[in-house]
């Protein structure tokens, strides 16, 4: 099965934001792993998934007031 890696710059500020993302991502069984680097100034969100779904993820994050932009 093909794996995709999606990388986003985000507006995540703290661990509470990460908890909200964790709750949200339960709805996405195609996401295998994810991580937010709070040390990076861009608060990079890295997602390993089985489907190429960047637009879906961006829209879902907006519903919990996390703004993101896909990095290339």
PDB file of N, CA and C in Angstrom:
ATOM      1  N   UNK A   1       0.843  -1.182   0.000  1.00  0.00           N
ATOM      2  CA  UNK A   1       0.000   0.000   0.000  1.00  0.00           C
ATOM      3  C   UNK A   1       0.890   1.249   0.000  1.00  0.00           C
ATOM      4  N   UNK A   2       0.532   2.196  -0.834  1.00  0.00           N
ATOM      5  CA  UNK A   2       1.325   3.415  -0.954  1.00  0.00           C
ATOM      6  C   UNK A   2       1.118   4.323   0.259  1.00  0.00           C
ATOM      7  N   UNK A   3       2.211   4.927   0.706  1.00  0.00           N
ATOM      8  CA  UNK A   3       2.162   5.878   1.826  1.00  0.00           C
ATOM      9  C   UNK A   3       2.470   7.269   1.295  1.00  0.00           C
ATOM     10  N   UNK A   4       1.812   8.247   1.854  1.00  0.00           N
ATOM     11  CA  UNK A   4       2.048   9.646   1.507  1.00  0.00           C
ATOM     12  C   UNK A   4       2.516  10.381   2.748  1.00  0.00           C
ATOM     13  N   UNK A   5       3.358  11.369   2.543  1.00  0.00           N
ATOM     14  CA  UNK A   5       3.781  12.242   3.634  1.00  0.00           C
ATOM     15  C   UNK A   5       3.340  13.650   3.272  1.00  0.00           C
ATOM     16  N   UNK A   6       2.535  14.236   4.146  1.00  0.00           N
ATOM     17  CA  UNK A   6       2.036  15.594   3.953  1.00  0.00           C
ATOM     18  C   UNK A   6       2.675  16.478   5.012  1.00  0.00           C
ATOM     19  N   UNK A   7       3.097  17.669   4.603  1.00  0.00           N
ATOM     20  CA  UNK A   7       3.753  18.586   5.537  1.00  0.00           C
ATOM     21  C   UNK A   7       3.077  19.949   5.435  1.00  0.00           C
ATOM     22  N   UNK A   8       2.707  20.490   6.603  1.00  0.00           N
ATOM     23  CA  UNK A   8       1.995  21.759   6.663  1.00  0.00           C
ATOM     24  C   UNK A   8       2.666  22.709   7.653  1.00  0.00           C
ATOM     25  N   UNK A   9       2.674  23.978   7.327  1.00  0.00           N
ATOM     26  CA  UNK A   9       2.981  25.030   8.302  1.00  0.00           C
ATOM     27  C   UNK A   9       1.649  25.324   8.983  1.00  0.00           C
ATOM     28  N   UNK A  10       1.661  25.505  10.316  1.00  0.00           N
ATOM     29  CA  UNK A  10       0.387  25.663  11.034  1.00  0.00           C
ATOM     30  C   UNK A  10       0.412  26.848  12.002  1.00  0.00           C
ATOM     31  N   UNK A  11      -0.776  27.129  12.520  1.00  0.00           N
ATOM     32  CA  UNK A  11      -0.931  28.164  13.547  1.00  0.00           C
ATOM     33  C   UNK A  11      -0.993  27.562  14.952  1.00  0.00           C
ATOM     34  N   UNK A  12      -0.574  26.317  15.110  1.00  0.00           N
ATOM     35  CA  UNK A  12      -0.580  25.656  16.423  1.00  0.00           C
ATOM     36  C   UNK A  12       0.273  26.470  17.392  1.00  0.00           C
ATOM     37  N   UNK A  13      -0.246  26.678  18.609  1.00  0.00           N
ATOM     38  CA  UNK A  13       0.469  27.478  19.599  1.00  0.00           C
ATOM     39  C   UNK A  13       0.930  26.680  20.811  1.00  0.00           C
ATOM     40  N   UNK A  14       0.189  25.618  21.140  1.00  0.00           N
ATOM     41  CA  UNK A  14       0.476  24.941  22.406  1.00  0.00           C
ATOM     42  C   UNK A  14      -0.061  23.506  22.402  1.00  0.00           C
ATOM     43  N   UNK A  15       0.102  22.849  23.536  1.00  0.00           N
ATOM     44  CA  UNK A  15      -0.323  21.449  23.654  1.00  0.00           C
ATOM     45  C   UNK A  15      -1.844  21.296  23.608  1.00  0.00           C
ATOM     46  N   UNK A  16      -2.572  22.333  24.001  1.00  0.00           N
ATOM     47  CA  UNK A  16      -4.034  22.268  23.895  1.00  0.00           C
ATOM     48  C   UNK A  16      -4.458  22.186  22.428  1.00  0.00           C
ATOM     49  N   UNK A  17      -3.779  22.939  21.563  1.00  0.00           N
ATOM     50  CA  UNK A  17      -4.060  22.850  20.123  1.00  0.00           C
ATOM     51  C   UNK A  17      -3.769  21.441  19.613  1.00  0.00           C
ATOM     52  N   UNK A  18      -2.691  20.858  20.078  1.00  0.00           N
ATOM     53  CA  UNK A  18      -2.333  19.503  19.653  1.00  0.00           C
ATOM     54  C   UNK A  18      -3.400  18.509  20.108  1.00  0.00           C
ATOM     55  N   UNK A  19      -3.938  18.676  21.296  1.00  0.00           N
ATOM     56  CA  UNK A  19      -5.014  17.806  21.791  1.00  0.00           C
ATOM     57  C   UNK A  19      -6.252  17.920  20.897  1.00  0.00           C
ATOM     58  N   UNK A  20      -6.565  19.148  20.455  1.00  0.00           N
ATOM     59  CA  UNK A  20      -7.713  19.347  19.559  1.00  0.00           C
ATOM     60  C   UNK A  20      -7.485  18.638  18.222  1.00  0.00           C
ATOM     61  N   UNK A  21      -6.245  18.700  17.722  1.00  0.00           N
ATOM     62  CA  UNK A  21      -5.910  18.000  16.477  1.00  0.00           C
ATOM     63  C   UNK A  21      -6.048  16.495  16.676  1.00  0.00           C
ATOM     64  N   UNK A  22      -5.574  16.006  17.804  1.00  0.00           N
ATOM     65  CA  UNK A  22      -5.668  14.572  18.101  1.00  0.00           C
ATOM     66  C   UNK A  22      -7.123  14.108  18.075  1.00  0.00           C
ATOM     67  N   UNK A  23      -8.001  14.859  18.693  1.00  0.00           N
ATOM     68  CA  UNK A  23      -9.427  14.531  18.699  1.00  0.00           C
ATOM     69  C   UNK A  23      -9.996  14.553  17.281  1.00  0.00           C
ATOM     70  N   UNK A  24      -9.606  15.538  16.500  1.00  0.00           N
ATOM     71  CA  UNK A  24     -10.074  15.661  15.120  1.00  0.00           C
ATOM     72  C   UNK A  24      -9.609  14.498  14.253  1.00  0.00           C
ATOM     73  N   UNK A  25      -8.342  14.127  14.372  1.00  0.00           N
ATOM     74  CA  UNK A  25      -7.765  13.113  13.493  1.00  0.00           C
ATOM     75  C   UNK A  25      -8.287  11.701  13.763  1.00  0.00           C
ATOM     76  N   UNK A  26      -9.012  11.499  14.853  1.00  0.00           N
ATOM     77  CA  UNK A  26      -9.661  10.203  15.102  1.00  0.00           C
ATOM     78  C   UNK A  26     -10.636   9.892  13.957  1.00  0.00           C
ATOM     79  N   UNK A  27     -11.159  10.926  13.324  1.00  0.00           N
ATOM     80  CA  UNK A  27     -12.117  10.768  12.225  1.00  0.00           C
ATOM     81  C   UNK A  27     -11.456  10.343  10.914  1.00  0.00           C
ATOM     82  N   UNK A  28     -10.126  10.279  10.881  1.00  0.00           N
ATOM     83  CA  UNK A  28      -9.397   9.994   9.649  1.00  0.00           C
ATOM     84  C   UNK A  28      -8.597   8.693   9.780  1.00  0.00           C
ATOM     85  N   UNK A  29      -9.231   7.544   9.511  1.00  0.00           N
ATOM     86  CA  UNK A  29      -8.515   6.270   9.645  1.00  0.00           C
ATOM     87  C   UNK A  29      -7.362   6.123   8.651  1.00  0.00           C
ATOM     88  N   UNK A  30      -7.354   6.933   7.600  1.00  0.00           N
ATOM     89  CA  UNK A  30      -6.268   6.858   6.616  1.00  0.00           C
ATOM     90  C   UNK A  30      -4.977   7.514   7.117  1.00  0.00           C
ATOM     91  N   UNK A  31      -5.042   8.228   8.246  1.00  0.00           N
ATOM     92  CA  UNK A  31      -3.840   8.817   8.839  1.00  0.00           C
ATOM     93  C   UNK A  31      -3.204   7.782   9.758  1.00  0.00           C
ATOM     94  N   UNK A  32      -1.959   7.420   9.442  1.00  0.00           N
ATOM     95  CA  UNK A  32      -1.245   6.427  10.248  1.00  0.00           C
ATOM     96  C   UNK A  32      -0.467   7.067  11.388  1.00  0.00           C
ATOM     97  N   UNK A  33       0.213   8.179  11.106  1.00  0.00           N
ATOM     98  CA  UNK A  33       1.022   8.875  12.116  1.00  0.00           C
ATOM     99  C   UNK A  33       0.973  10.362  11.830  1.00  0.00           C
ATOM    100  N   UNK A  34       1.123  11.150  12.887  1.00  0.00           N
ATOM    101  CA  UNK A  34       1.234  12.589  12.699  1.00  0.00           C
ATOM    102  C   UNK A  34       2.006  13.175  13.867  1.00  0.00           C
ATOM    103  N   UNK A  35       2.580  14.348  13.633  1.00  0.00           N
ATOM    104  CA  UNK A  35       3.387  15.001  14.659  1.00  0.00           C
ATOM    105  C   UNK A  35       3.443  16.501  14.372  1.00  0.00           C
ATOM    106  N   UNK A  36       3.380  17.306  15.434  1.00  0.00           N
ATOM    107  CA  UNK A  36       3.580  18.752  15.308  1.00  0.00           C
ATOM    108  C   UNK A  36       4.880  19.099  16.010  1.00  0.00           C
ATOM    109  N   UNK A  37       5.751  19.792  15.309  1.00  0.00           N
ATOM    110  CA  UNK A  37       7.027  20.239  15.875  1.00  0.00           C
ATOM    111  C   UNK A  37       6.838  21.631  16.463  1.00  0.00           C
ATOM    112  N   UNK A  38       6.605  21.694  17.773  1.00  0.00           N
ATOM    113  CA  UNK A  38       6.400  22.982  18.445  1.00  0.00           C
ATOM    114  C   UNK A  38       7.677  23.800  18.537  1.00  0.00           C
ATOM    115  N   UNK A  39       8.825  23.165  18.355  1.00  0.00           N
ATOM    116  CA  UNK A  39      10.107  23.875  18.413  1.00  0.00           C
ATOM    117  C   UNK A  39      10.379  24.663  17.130  1.00  0.00           C
ATOM    118  N   UNK A  40       9.809  24.226  16.032  1.00  0.00           N
ATOM    119  CA  UNK A  40      10.008  24.882  14.743  1.00  0.00           C
ATOM    120  C   UNK A  40       9.140  26.134  14.677  1.00  0.00           C
ATOM    121  N   UNK A  41       9.677  27.228  14.163  1.00  0.00           N
ATOM    122  CA  UNK A  41       8.910  28.487  14.124  1.00  0.00           C
ATOM    123  C   UNK A  41       7.667  28.376  13.246  1.00  0.00           C
ATOM    124  N   UNK A  42       7.651  27.418  12.301  1.00  0.00           N
ATOM    125  CA  UNK A  42       6.479  27.226  11.440  1.00  0.00           C
ATOM    126  C   UNK A  42       5.478  26.235  12.039  1.00  0.00           C
ATOM    127  N   UNK A  43       5.801  25.677  13.209  1.00  0.00           N
ATOM    128  CA  UNK A  43       4.938  24.692  13.882  1.00  0.00           C
ATOM    129  C   UNK A  43       4.492  23.622  12.888  1.00  0.00           C
ATOM    130  N   UNK A  44       5.474  22.963  12.304  1.00  0.00           N
ATOM    131  CA  UNK A  44       5.255  22.024  11.206  1.00  0.00           C
ATOM    132  C   UNK A  44       4.467  20.791  11.661  1.00  0.00           C
ATOM    133  N   UNK A  45       3.418  20.503  10.905  1.00  0.00           N
ATOM    134  CA  UNK A  45       2.611  19.298  11.086  1.00  0.00           C
ATOM    135  C   UNK A  45       3.010  18.321   9.989  1.00  0.00           C
ATOM    136  N   UNK A  46       3.462  17.135  10.391  1.00  0.00           N
ATOM    137  CA  UNK A  46       3.868  16.091   9.439  1.00  0.00           C
ATOM    138  C   UNK A  46       2.901  14.929   9.597  1.00  0.00           C
ATOM    139  N   UNK A  47       2.325  14.511   8.480  1.00  0.00           N
ATOM    140  CA  UNK A  47       1.325  13.445   8.490  1.00  0.00           C
ATOM    141  C   UNK A  47       1.757  12.328   7.547  1.00  0.00           C
ATOM    142  N   UNK A  48       1.708  11.096   8.035  1.00  0.00           N
ATOM    143  CA  UNK A  48       1.893   9.920   7.187  1.00  0.00           C
ATOM    144  C   UNK A  48       0.511   9.309   7.002  1.00  0.00           C
ATOM    145  N   UNK A  49       0.111   9.137   5.733  1.00  0.00           N
ATOM    146  CA  UNK A  49      -1.234   8.636   5.471  1.00  0.00           C
ATOM    147  C   UNK A  49      -1.266   7.716   4.256  1.00  0.00           C
ATOM    148  N   UNK A  50      -2.388   7.023   4.108  1.00  0.00           N
ATOM    149  CA  UNK A  50      -2.559   6.065   3.016  1.00  0.00           C
ATOM    150  C   UNK A  50      -3.317   6.649   1.840  1.00  0.00           C
ATOM    151  N   UNK A  51      -3.726   7.903   1.943  1.00  0.00           N
ATOM    152  CA  UNK A  51      -4.451   8.593   0.883  1.00  0.00           C
ATOM    153  C   UNK A  51      -3.925  10.006   0.783  1.00  0.00           C
ATOM    154  N   UNK A  52      -3.899  10.546  -0.412  1.00  0.00           N
ATOM    155  CA  UNK A  52      -3.466  11.925  -0.606  1.00  0.00           C
ATOM    156  C   UNK A  52      -4.676  12.822  -0.340  1.00  0.00           C
ATOM    157  N   UNK A  53      -4.733  13.431   0.866  1.00  0.00           N
ATOM    158  CA  UNK A  53      -5.930  14.173   1.287  1.00  0.00           C
ATOM    159  C   UNK A  53      -5.599  15.560   1.849  1.00  0.00           C
ATOM    160  N   UNK A  54      -4.685  16.315   1.259  1.00  0.00           N
ATOM    161  CA  UNK A  54      -4.316  17.597   1.869  1.00  0.00           C
ATOM    162  C   UNK A  54      -5.472  18.585   1.989  1.00  0.00           C
ATOM    163  N   UNK A  55      -6.328  18.695   0.988  1.00  0.00           N
ATOM    164  CA  UNK A  55      -7.438  19.655   1.050  1.00  0.00           C
ATOM    165  C   UNK A  55      -8.417  19.279   2.159  1.00  0.00           C
ATOM    166  N   UNK A  56      -8.674  17.994   2.313  1.00  0.00           N
ATOM    167  CA  UNK A  56      -9.572  17.519   3.371  1.00  0.00           C
ATOM    168  C   UNK A  56      -9.006  17.858   4.745  1.00  0.00           C
ATOM    169  N   UNK A  57      -7.714  17.656   4.921  1.00  0.00           N
ATOM    170  CA  UNK A  57      -7.069  17.956   6.198  1.00  0.00           C
ATOM    171  C   UNK A  57      -7.100  19.456   6.474  1.00  0.00           C
ATOM    172  N   UNK A  58      -6.794  20.262   5.470  1.00  0.00           N
ATOM    173  CA  UNK A  58      -6.827  21.723   5.650  1.00  0.00           C
ATOM    174  C   UNK A  58      -8.217  22.181   6.086  1.00  0.00           C
ATOM    175  N   UNK A  59      -9.245  21.676   5.424  1.00  0.00           N
ATOM    176  CA  UNK A  59     -10.616  22.057   5.778  1.00  0.00           C
ATOM    177  C   UNK A  59     -10.981  21.601   7.185  1.00  0.00           C
ATOM    178  N   UNK A  60     -10.582  20.398   7.554  1.00  0.00           N
ATOM    179  CA  UNK A  60     -10.879  19.879   8.894  1.00  0.00           C
ATOM    180  C   UNK A  60     -10.179  20.713   9.963  1.00  0.00           C
ATOM    181  N   UNK A  61      -8.918  21.064   9.727  1.00  0.00           N
ATOM    182  CA  UNK A  61      -8.180  21.883  10.697  1.00  0.00           C
ATOM    183  C   UNK A  61      -8.840  23.245  10.879  1.00  0.00           C
ATOM    184  N   UNK A  62      -9.356  23.810   9.799  1.00  0.00           N
ATOM    185  CA  UNK A  62     -10.024  25.113   9.904  1.00  0.00           C
ATOM    186  C   UNK A  62     -11.241  25.048  10.813  1.00  0.00           C
ATOM    187  N   UNK A  63     -11.912  23.900  10.864  1.00  0.00           N
ATOM    188  CA  UNK A  63     -13.097  23.780  11.720  1.00  0.00           C
ATOM    189  C   UNK A  63     -12.749  23.891  13.202  1.00  0.00           C
ATOM    190  N   UNK A  64     -11.487  23.622  13.550  1.00  0.00           N
ATOM    191  CA  UNK A  64     -11.061  23.768  14.951  1.00  0.00           C
ATOM    192  C   UNK A  64     -10.127  24.973  15.107  1.00  0.00           C
ATOM    193  N   UNK A  65     -10.211  25.882  14.143  1.00  0.00           N
ATOM    194  CA  UNK A  65      -9.471  27.153  14.184  1.00  0.00           C
ATOM    195  C   UNK A  65      -7.957  26.977  14.189  1.00  0.00           C
ATOM    196  N   UNK A  66      -7.501  25.940  13.492  1.00  0.00           N
ATOM    197  CA  UNK A  66      -6.070  25.754  13.236  1.00  0.00           C
ATOM    198  C   UNK A  66      -5.886  26.035  11.752  1.00  0.00           C
ATOM    199  N   UNK A  67      -5.070  27.005  11.452  1.00  0.00           N
ATOM    200  CA  UNK A  67      -4.850  27.368  10.059  1.00  0.00           C
ATOM    201  C   UNK A  67      -3.533  26.771   9.600  1.00  0.00           C
ATOM    202  N   UNK A  68      -3.548  26.231   8.383  1.00  0.00           N
ATOM    203  CA  UNK A  68      -2.381  25.519   7.881  1.00  0.00           C
ATOM    204  C   UNK A  68      -2.198  25.803   6.399  1.00  0.00           C
ATOM    205  N   UNK A  69      -0.956  25.623   5.967  1.00  0.00           N
ATOM    206  CA  UNK A  69      -0.615  25.756   4.552  1.00  0.00           C
ATOM    207  C   UNK A  69       0.307  24.606   4.212  1.00  0.00           C
ATOM    208  N   UNK A  70      -0.009  23.914   3.122  1.00  0.00           N
ATOM    209  CA  UNK A  70       0.823  22.783   2.721  1.00  0.00           C
ATOM    210  C   UNK A  70       2.175  23.292   2.240  1.00  0.00           C
ATOM    211  N   UNK A  71       3.238  22.644   2.715  1.00  0.00           N
ATOM    212  CA  UNK A  71       4.594  22.967   2.278  1.00  0.00           C
ATOM    213  C   UNK A  71       5.009  21.959   1.221  1.00  0.00           C
ATOM    214  N   UNK A  72       5.832  22.408   0.302  1.00  0.00           N
ATOM    215  CA  UNK A  72       6.282  21.515  -0.774  1.00  0.00           C
ATOM    216  C   UNK A  72       7.681  21.039  -0.526  1.00  0.00           C
TER     217      UNK A  72
END
